Coordinates of C-alpha atoms in Angstrom, one line a residue:
M26 CA -17.6 4.9 14.0
D27 CA -15.0 7.2 15.5
P28 CA -11.6 7.4 13.9
C29 CA -8.1 7.3 15.5
P30 CA -5.9 10.4 15.3
F31 CA -3.0 10.0 12.8
V32 CA -0.5 12.6 11.4
R33 CA 1.1 12.4 7.9
L34 CA 4.5 14.0 7.7
S35 CA 5.3 14.6 4.1
V36 CA 8.5 15.5 2.2
C37 CA 7.8 16.8 -1.2
N38 CA 9.0 19.2 -4.1
L39 CA 12.6 18.0 -4.1
A40 CA 15.0 19.6 -6.5
L41 CA 18.8 20.3 -6.7
K42 CA 20.0 23.4 -8.3
V43 CA 23.7 23.2 -9.1
P44 CA 26.3 25.6 -10.6
V45 CA 27.3 24.8 -14.2
A46 CA 31.0 25.0 -14.7
S47 CA 32.7 25.8 -17.9
K48 CA 35.2 23.0 -17.2
P49 CA 34.5 19.7 -15.5
A50 CA 35.5 19.6 -11.9
H51 CA 35.1 17.0 -9.2
S52 CA 33.4 19.6 -6.9
V53 CA 30.7 20.3 -9.5
V54 CA 27.6 18.2 -10.2
H55 CA 26.6 18.0 -13.8
P56 CA 22.8 17.4 -14.0
S57 CA 23.0 15.7 -17.4
S58 CA 25.4 12.9 -16.2
S59 CA 25.1 12.7 -12.4
P60 CA 21.9 11.1 -11.0
C61 CA 21.1 12.4 -7.5
Y62 CA 19.1 11.0 -4.6
C63 CA 18.6 11.6 -0.9
K64 CA 18.2 9.6 2.3
I65 CA 15.5 10.7 4.6
K66 CA 15.5 9.8 8.3
L67 CA 13.0 10.4 11.1
K68 CA 13.9 9.1 14.5
N69 CA 12.9 5.5 15.1
F70 CA 11.4 5.2 11.6
P71 CA 12.8 3.2 8.7
L72 CA 15.1 5.1 6.4
Q73 CA 13.6 6.2 3.1
T74 CA 15.3 7.2 -0.1
A75 CA 14.0 9.3 -3.0
V76 CA 15.3 10.5 -6.4
V77 CA 16.2 14.2 -6.5
P78 CA 15.7 15.9 -9.9
C79 CA 18.6 18.2 -10.9
I80 CA 17.6 21.5 -12.5
L81 CA 19.6 24.3 -14.2
S82 CA 20.8 27.1 -11.9
E83 CA 18.7 29.7 -13.7
S84 CA 15.5 27.7 -13.3
Q85 CA 12.9 29.1 -10.8
F86 CA 11.7 25.9 -9.2
P87 CA 9.0 25.3 -8.2
D88 CA 7.4 27.7 -10.7
G89 CA 6.2 25.6 -13.6
Q90 CA 7.5 22.4 -12.1
V91 CA 5.5 19.2 -11.2
Q92 CA 4.9 19.1 -7.5
S93 CA 5.5 15.6 -6.2
H94 CA 5.8 13.7 -2.9
A95 CA 9.1 12.1 -2.1
A96 CA 8.5 10.5 1.3
S97 CA 5.8 10.1 3.9
F98 CA 5.9 9.1 7.6
H99 CA 2.6 8.0 9.2
L100 CA 2.4 8.8 12.9
N101 CA -0.2 7.4 15.2
R102 CA -1.0 8.8 18.6
C103 CA 1.7 6.7 20.4
D104 CA 4.3 7.8 17.8
L105 CA 3.4 11.5 18.3
E106 CA 3.5 11.3 22.1
K107 CA 7.0 9.7 22.0
L108 CA 8.4 12.2 19.5
V109 CA 6.9 15.2 21.3
A110 CA 8.1 14.0 24.7
K111 CA 11.5 13.4 23.3
S112 CA 11.7 17.0 22.0
L113 CA 10.3 18.5 25.2
F114 CA 12.1 16.5 27.8
G115 CA 14.9 14.8 26.0
G116 CA 17.2 17.8 26.0
G117 CA 17.1 18.5 22.3
K118 CA 14.9 19.3 19.3
L119 CA 13.5 16.8 16.9
F120 CA 14.9 16.9 13.4
L121 CA 14.1 15.4 10.0
K122 CA 17.5 14.5 8.7
I123 CA 18.2 14.5 4.9
S124 CA 21.5 13.5 3.2
I125 CA 21.9 14.3 -0.5
Y126 CA 24.1 12.2 -2.7
T127 CA 25.3 12.2 -6.3
G128 CA 25.8 9.0 -8.2
R129 CA 23.8 5.9 -8.4
R130 CA 22.1 4.3 -5.4
G131 CA 23.3 1.0 -4.0
S132 CA 26.5 -0.3 -2.6
T133 CA 29.5 -2.3 -3.8
C134 CA 31.3 -4.6 -1.3
G135 CA 29.4 -2.8 1.5
V136 CA 30.5 0.7 0.4
N137 CA 27.9 3.2 -0.8
S138 CA 28.4 4.1 -4.4
G139 CA 27.0 7.6 -4.1
R140 CA 29.0 10.6 -3.1
L141 CA 27.7 12.7 -0.2
L142 CA 26.9 16.2 -1.4
G143 CA 25.5 17.7 1.7
K144 CA 23.1 17.3 4.7
V145 CA 20.0 19.1 5.7
D146 CA 18.3 19.1 9.2
V147 CA 14.8 20.4 9.3
P148 CA 13.5 21.1 12.9
L149 CA 10.1 19.7 13.8
D150 CA 7.5 20.6 16.4
L151 CA 4.8 18.0 16.1
A152 CA 2.7 19.2 19.1
G153 CA -0.9 19.9 18.0
T154 CA -0.5 18.5 14.5
E155 CA -3.3 16.0 15.2
S156 CA -5.7 18.9 14.7
R157 CA -4.0 21.4 12.4
S158 CA -1.6 21.4 9.4
V159 CA 1.9 22.8 9.9
L160 CA 4.4 23.8 7.2
F161 CA 7.9 23.3 8.7
H162 CA 9.9 24.3 5.6
N163 CA 9.3 25.3 2.0
G164 CA 12.2 26.7 -0.1
W165 CA 15.9 26.5 -0.9
I166 CA 18.8 25.6 1.4
V167 CA 22.4 26.0 0.5
I168 CA 24.4 22.8 0.9
G169 CA 28.0 21.7 0.4
K170 CA 31.3 23.2 1.5
E171 CA 32.1 25.2 -1.6
A172 CA 32.2 28.9 -1.8
K173 CA 28.8 30.5 -1.6
N174 CA 28.7 31.5 -5.2
S175 CA 29.4 27.9 -6.3
S176 CA 27.4 26.0 -3.7
A177 CA 24.6 23.7 -4.7
Q178 CA 21.1 24.5 -3.5
F179 CA 18.5 22.0 -2.3
H180 CA 14.7 22.6 -2.5
L181 CA 12.2 20.8 -0.3
S182 CA 8.9 21.2 1.4
V183 CA 8.1 19.5 4.8
K184 CA 4.7 19.6 6.3
A185 CA 2.5 17.7 8.8
E186 CA -1.2 17.2 8.2
P187 CA -4.0 15.5 10.3
D188 CA -4.8 12.2 8.7
P189 CA -7.4 10.4 10.9
R190 CA -8.1 6.8 10.2
F191 CA -10.4 4.0 11.1
V192 CA -8.5 1.0 12.5
F193 CA -9.9 -2.6 12.3
Q194 CA -8.4 -5.8 13.6
F195 CA -9.3 -9.4 12.8
E196 CA -9.9 -11.4 16.0
G197 CA -8.4 -14.5 14.3
E198 CA -7.1 -15.7 10.9
P199 CA -9.5 -14.9 8.1
E200 CA -9.9 -18.6 7.2
C201 CA -11.3 -19.2 10.7
S202 CA -14.3 -16.9 10.1
P203 CA -13.4 -14.4 12.8
Q204 CA -15.0 -11.3 14.1
V205 CA -13.5 -7.9 13.1
F206 CA -13.1 -5.2 15.8
Q207 CA -12.8 -1.5 15.4
I208 CA -9.9 -0.2 17.6
Q209 CA -9.9 3.2 19.2
G210 CA -7.2 3.5 21.8
T211 CA -7.9 0.8 24.4
I212 CA -11.5 0.4 23.2
R213 CA -12.3 -2.7 21.0
Q214 CA -15.8 -2.8 19.5
P215 CA -17.0 -5.6 17.1
V216 CA -18.2 -4.2 13.8
F217 CA -18.1 -7.1 11.3
T218 CA -18.1 -10.8 11.1
C219 CA -16.4 -12.9 8.4
K220 CA -17.5 -16.1 6.8
F221 CA -14.8 -18.2 5.0
S222 CA -16.1 -20.9 2.6
F223 CA -15.3 -22.9 -0.5
R224 CA -16.9 -22.7 -4.0
T225 CA -16.8 -26.1 -5.5
T226 CA -16.6 -27.0 -9.2
G227 CA -20.3 -27.7 -9.4
D228 CA -21.2 -24.5 -7.6
R229 CA -19.6 -21.9 -9.8
N230 CA -22.4 -19.4 -9.7
Q231 CA -23.2 -19.7 -6.0
R232 CA -19.9 -18.7 -4.2
S233 CA -21.3 -19.6 -0.8
R234 CA -24.5 -19.8 1.1
S235 CA -23.5 -16.5 2.8
L236 CA -24.0 -14.4 -0.5
P237 CA -27.7 -14.1 -0.8
L238 CA -27.6 -11.1 -3.0
E239 CA -26.4 -13.1 -6.0
H240 CA -29.0 -12.9 -8.8
S241 CA -28.9 -14.3 -12.3
S242 CA -27.8 -11.0 -13.6
S243 CA -24.4 -11.4 -11.9
R244 CA -23.7 -15.0 -12.8
N245 CA -21.1 -14.1 -15.4
W246 CA -18.7 -12.5 -13.0
L247 CA -16.5 -15.5 -12.8
S248 CA -16.2 -16.0 -16.5
S249 CA -15.7 -12.2 -17.1
F250 CA -13.1 -11.5 -14.5
G251 CA -11.4 -14.9 -13.8
S252 CA -10.8 -18.4 -15.0
E253 CA -12.4 -21.5 -13.6
R254 CA -10.0 -23.5 -15.6
E255 CA -9.9 -27.2 -15.0
R256 CA -6.5 -28.7 -15.4
P257 CA -4.6 -31.6 -13.9
G258 CA -1.9 -30.7 -11.5
K259 CA -1.4 -28.6 -8.4
E260 CA -3.9 -25.8 -7.8
R261 CA -5.8 -24.0 -5.0
K262 CA -9.2 -22.7 -5.9
G263 CA -12.7 -21.8 -4.8
W264 CA -11.9 -19.8 -1.6
S265 CA -14.2 -16.9 -0.7
I266 CA -14.7 -14.8 2.4
T267 CA -17.8 -12.7 3.0
V268 CA -18.0 -9.7 5.4
H269 CA -21.2 -9.2 7.3
D270 CA -22.3 -6.2 9.5
L271 CA -23.6 -6.9 13.0
S272 CA -27.2 -7.3 11.7
G273 CA -26.0 -10.3 9.6
S274 CA -26.3 -8.5 6.2
P275 CA -23.4 -9.1 3.7
V276 CA -21.6 -5.9 3.0
A277 CA -18.5 -7.0 1.1
A278 CA -16.9 -10.2 -0.2
A279 CA -13.6 -11.5 -1.7
S280 CA -13.9 -14.4 -4.1
M281 CA -11.0 -16.3 -5.7
V282 CA -11.8 -16.1 -9.4
T283 CA -8.6 -17.4 -10.8
P284 CA -7.1 -20.5 -9.2
F285 CA -3.6 -20.4 -7.8
V286 CA -1.8 -22.9 -10.0
A287 CA 1.8 -24.2 -9.8
S288 CA 3.8 -23.4 -13.0
P289 CA 4.8 -26.4 -15.1
G290 CA 7.8 -28.1 -13.6
S291 CA 7.8 -26.0 -10.4
D292 CA 6.2 -25.8 -7.0
R293 CA 5.2 -22.2 -7.1
V294 CA 2.6 -19.8 -8.5
S295 CA 4.5 -17.6 -11.0
R296 CA 4.1 -13.9 -11.9
S297 CA 3.3 -14.9 -15.5
N298 CA 0.3 -17.0 -14.3
P299 CA -1.0 -15.4 -11.0
G300 CA -4.0 -16.3 -9.0
S301 CA -6.6 -13.6 -8.5
W302 CA -9.5 -12.4 -6.3
L303 CA -12.5 -10.3 -7.1
I304 CA -13.5 -7.8 -4.3
L305 CA -17.2 -7.4 -4.4
R306 CA -19.7 -4.9 -3.0
P307 CA -23.5 -5.1 -2.8
G308 CA -25.5 -2.8 -5.1
D309 CA -28.9 -2.9 -6.9
G310 CA -29.8 -6.2 -5.3
T311 CA -26.7 -8.0 -6.5
W312 CA -22.9 -8.1 -6.1
K313 CA -20.8 -5.6 -8.1
P314 CA -17.1 -5.9 -8.7
W315 CA -15.1 -3.1 -6.9
G316 CA -11.5 -4.3 -7.3
R317 CA -9.2 -7.1 -8.5
L318 CA -6.2 -8.5 -6.6
E319 CA -3.6 -10.6 -8.3
A320 CA -0.9 -12.5 -6.3
W321 CA 2.1 -14.7 -7.1
R322 CA 5.3 -16.1 -5.6
E323 CA 8.4 -14.1 -6.5
R324 CA 11.4 -15.9 -7.9
G325 CA 14.8 -15.9 -6.2
S326 CA 16.0 -16.5 -2.7
A327 CA 13.7 -13.9 -1.2
D328 CA 10.6 -15.5 0.2
S329 CA 8.2 -12.9 -1.2
L330 CA 4.6 -12.5 -2.2
G331 CA 4.1 -10.3 -5.3
Y332 CA 0.8 -8.5 -5.7
R333 CA -1.1 -6.1 -7.9
F334 CA -4.4 -4.4 -7.0
E335 CA -6.6 -2.5 -9.4
L336 CA -10.0 -0.8 -9.2
I337 CA -12.7 -1.9 -11.6
P338 CA -14.7 1.3 -12.6
D339 CA -18.3 0.7 -13.8
S340 CA -17.7 2.7 -17.0
A341 CA -14.2 1.6 -17.9
A342 CA -12.9 -1.3 -19.8
A343 CA -9.5 -1.2 -18.1
G344 CA -8.7 -1.3 -14.4
I345 CA -6.9 1.4 -12.5
V346 CA -3.8 0.1 -10.8
L347 CA -3.5 1.4 -7.2
A348 CA -0.8 -0.8 -5.7
E349 CA 1.9 -3.2 -6.9
S350 CA 4.7 -4.4 -4.7
T351 CA 5.9 -7.3 -2.6
L352 CA 5.8 -8.5 1.1
S353 CA 7.5 -11.3 2.9
C354 CA 5.6 -14.6 3.0
R355 CA 7.4 -15.7 6.2
K356 CA 7.5 -12.4 8.2
G357 CA 4.6 -10.7 6.7
G358 CA 4.5 -6.9 6.1
K359 CA 2.2 -4.1 5.0
F360 CA 0.0 -3.9 1.9
V361 CA -0.4 -0.2 1.3
I362 CA -2.4 2.0 -1.1
D363 CA -0.8 5.4 -0.8
L364 CA -1.3 7.6 -3.9
G365 CA 0.6 10.5 -2.6
T366 CA 4.1 9.1 -2.8
S367 CA 6.5 7.2 -5.0
V368 CA 9.1 6.5 -2.4
S369 CA 11.9 3.9 -2.0
T370 CA 12.9 2.3 1.3
N371 CA 16.5 1.3 1.5
G372 CA 16.7 1.6 -2.2
K373 CA 13.7 -0.6 -2.9
L374 CA 10.1 0.3 -3.7
T375 CA 8.1 0.4 -0.5
P376 CA 5.2 -2.0 -0.2
G377 CA 2.0 -0.7 -1.7
N378 CA 3.3 2.4 -3.5
S379 CA 1.4 3.2 -6.6
T380 CA 3.2 2.5 -9.8
S381 CA 0.8 4.4 -12.0
P382 CA -1.3 7.6 -11.7
A383 CA -4.4 7.3 -9.6
C384 CA -6.6 8.1 -12.5
S385 CA -4.9 6.4 -15.4
P386 CA -5.8 3.1 -17.0
R387 CA -3.1 0.5 -16.4
G388 CA -0.4 3.0 -15.9
S389 CA -0.7 4.4 -19.4
G390 CA 0.4 7.8 -18.3
D391 CA -2.9 9.4 -19.4
F392 CA -4.0 11.1 -16.1
G393 CA -7.5 11.8 -17.6
Y394 CA -8.7 13.6 -14.5
G395 CA -12.0 14.5 -16.1
L396 CA -12.5 11.1 -17.7
W397 CA -11.9 8.5 -15.0
P398 CA -14.1 7.8 -12.0
Y399 CA -12.7 7.1 -8.6
C400 CA -10.4 10.1 -8.9
M401 CA -11.2 10.8 -5.3
Y402 CA -8.6 8.1 -4.4
R403 CA -5.7 10.5 -3.4
G404 CA -3.1 10.4 -0.6
F405 CA -3.2 7.6 1.9
V406 CA -6.1 5.2 1.2
M407 CA -5.5 2.1 3.4
S408 CA -2.9 -0.3 4.8
A409 CA -3.2 -3.9 5.9
S410 CA -0.6 -5.4 8.3
V411 CA -0.2 -9.2 7.9
E412 CA 2.1 -11.4 9.9
G413 CA 2.9 -14.1 7.4
E414 CA 1.2 -17.5 7.1
C415 CA -0.7 -17.3 10.4
S416 CA -1.9 -13.8 11.2
K417 CA -4.6 -11.5 12.4
P418 CA -4.6 -8.6 10.0
T419 CA -4.8 -5.0 11.2
V420 CA -6.4 -2.6 8.7
E421 CA -6.1 1.2 8.6
V422 CA -8.4 3.2 6.3
S423 CA -8.3 6.9 5.8
V424 CA -11.5 8.7 7.0
Q425 CA -11.8 10.5 3.7
H426 CA -12.3 7.2 1.9
V427 CA -15.1 5.9 4.2
N428 CA -18.6 7.2 3.6
C429 CA -20.6 4.2 4.6
T430 CA -20.3 0.7 6.2
E431 CA -19.8 -0.9 2.8
D432 CA -16.7 1.3 2.1
A433 CA -15.0 0.0 5.3
A434 CA -16.1 -3.6 4.6
A435 CA -14.5 -3.5 1.1
Y436 CA -11.1 -2.7 2.6
V437 CA -11.6 -5.4 5.2
A438 CA -12.4 -8.0 2.5
L439 CA -9.3 -6.8 0.5
S440 CA -7.1 -7.3 3.6
A441 CA -8.5 -10.8 4.0
A442 CA -7.7 -11.6 0.4
I443 CA -4.1 -10.4 0.8
D444 CA -3.7 -12.5 3.9
L445 CA -5.2 -15.6 2.3
S446 CA -3.0 -15.1 -0.8
I447 CA 0.1 -15.8 1.3
D448 CA -1.3 -19.2 2.0
A449 CA -2.5 -19.7 -1.6
C450 CA 1.0 -18.9 -2.8
R451 CA 2.8 -21.3 -0.4
L452 CA 5.0 -23.9 -2.2
F453 CA 2.8 -26.8 -3.2
S454 CA 5.3 -29.1 -1.5
Q455 CA 4.0 -27.7 1.8
K456 CA 0.7 -28.6 3.4
L457 CA -2.0 -26.1 4.1
R458 CA -3.8 -25.7 7.4
K459 CA -6.9 -27.8 7.7
E460 CA -9.2 -24.8 7.6
L461 CA -8.0 -24.1 4.0
C462 CA -8.5 -27.6 2.7
P463 CA -11.8 -28.1 0.8
S464 CA -12.3 -31.6 2.3
Q465 CA -13.3 -29.8 5.5
D466 CA -17.1 -29.2 5.4
L467 CA -17.1 -25.6 6.8
L468 CA -20.6 -24.9 5.4
S469 CA -22.4 -27.3 7.7

């Protein structure tokens, strides 16, 4: 499999060094009482915001400070060609524009609550960044209109790095058992097939006829990781999807292990009682759990799917949370596992941003780099674009996280589970498509 060229433009190591005045003044930022943030804009890309830590003027950042990402822009070949052409033939340079504010984020009556402290424009030359890393800026910049000896200083690093990815696209909706193509430019090559099926109440241990690797040693997965609870009321359960390679061998699967059940007195799956999927990979002649996806319907006027994805290491009792966010049930969105950023978009957490360290159990704060497996999950891992209740997901997976066919298939299965969760979390007053109703005999 040949990857597609991508470039990751990263903004990191943000800090604000401010003069400390003996008397309070409106022109001076006081780090102890004034939160700071910045808005980061790249042409034709959504605005991102990030917190800017304030440090004392005598501090020598970044020495001894934690180096962290603040924002990332992921550029495919088409994006790069447009941006490079704009800078070459558009009569002007390409800039990354950053505005730094003091005060809290948000707005009141349409007016931003933060006070603009200064602006920074970093010139970019993206030509050739598909094959080499480029550092555009690393250091301090004086901002503000005060005298030089009392001006604030803003620290940042901006770099571009090659980030090649495998791109896969479902030929149809996952519940229609489609083929999955690998995309490379204009070339579409079939690499997987999917089989959607139902696991009935009397068939708990045989998730479908398309999972021949299931042996008696693995028959406790459902009771260990999910709940086959039988209760009266509204529920959706028993869905599974198996990914096969072109030889017909199963290489990954997603199985609904906890039913999606309406909360008492409501028509929705709640966050307090989510449904869940187990993402499985073949190993030692049986299925082994790789990850667990929980999903629910968010409360409020926003029509949103909430989700949480965690890895299930072989030697650990607790899962490793890699992604927790929301996406629109109606319009769709992106499920993203990106362990290099903790960014906000328009003041809100971007879909898929990790809310805990890549190598800590359940966000405990214990990084445990020498203790936890799967610490190779760094930077951009994968994204899945879904289009709402009827979609053909597109999956991007970083090359560094694919060592074999089963690796890629696991991400494809996870993407199918995300897409199917949108249907599973539909209000129970709404009817499902016929392909998702167990009365349809899809196994014949």
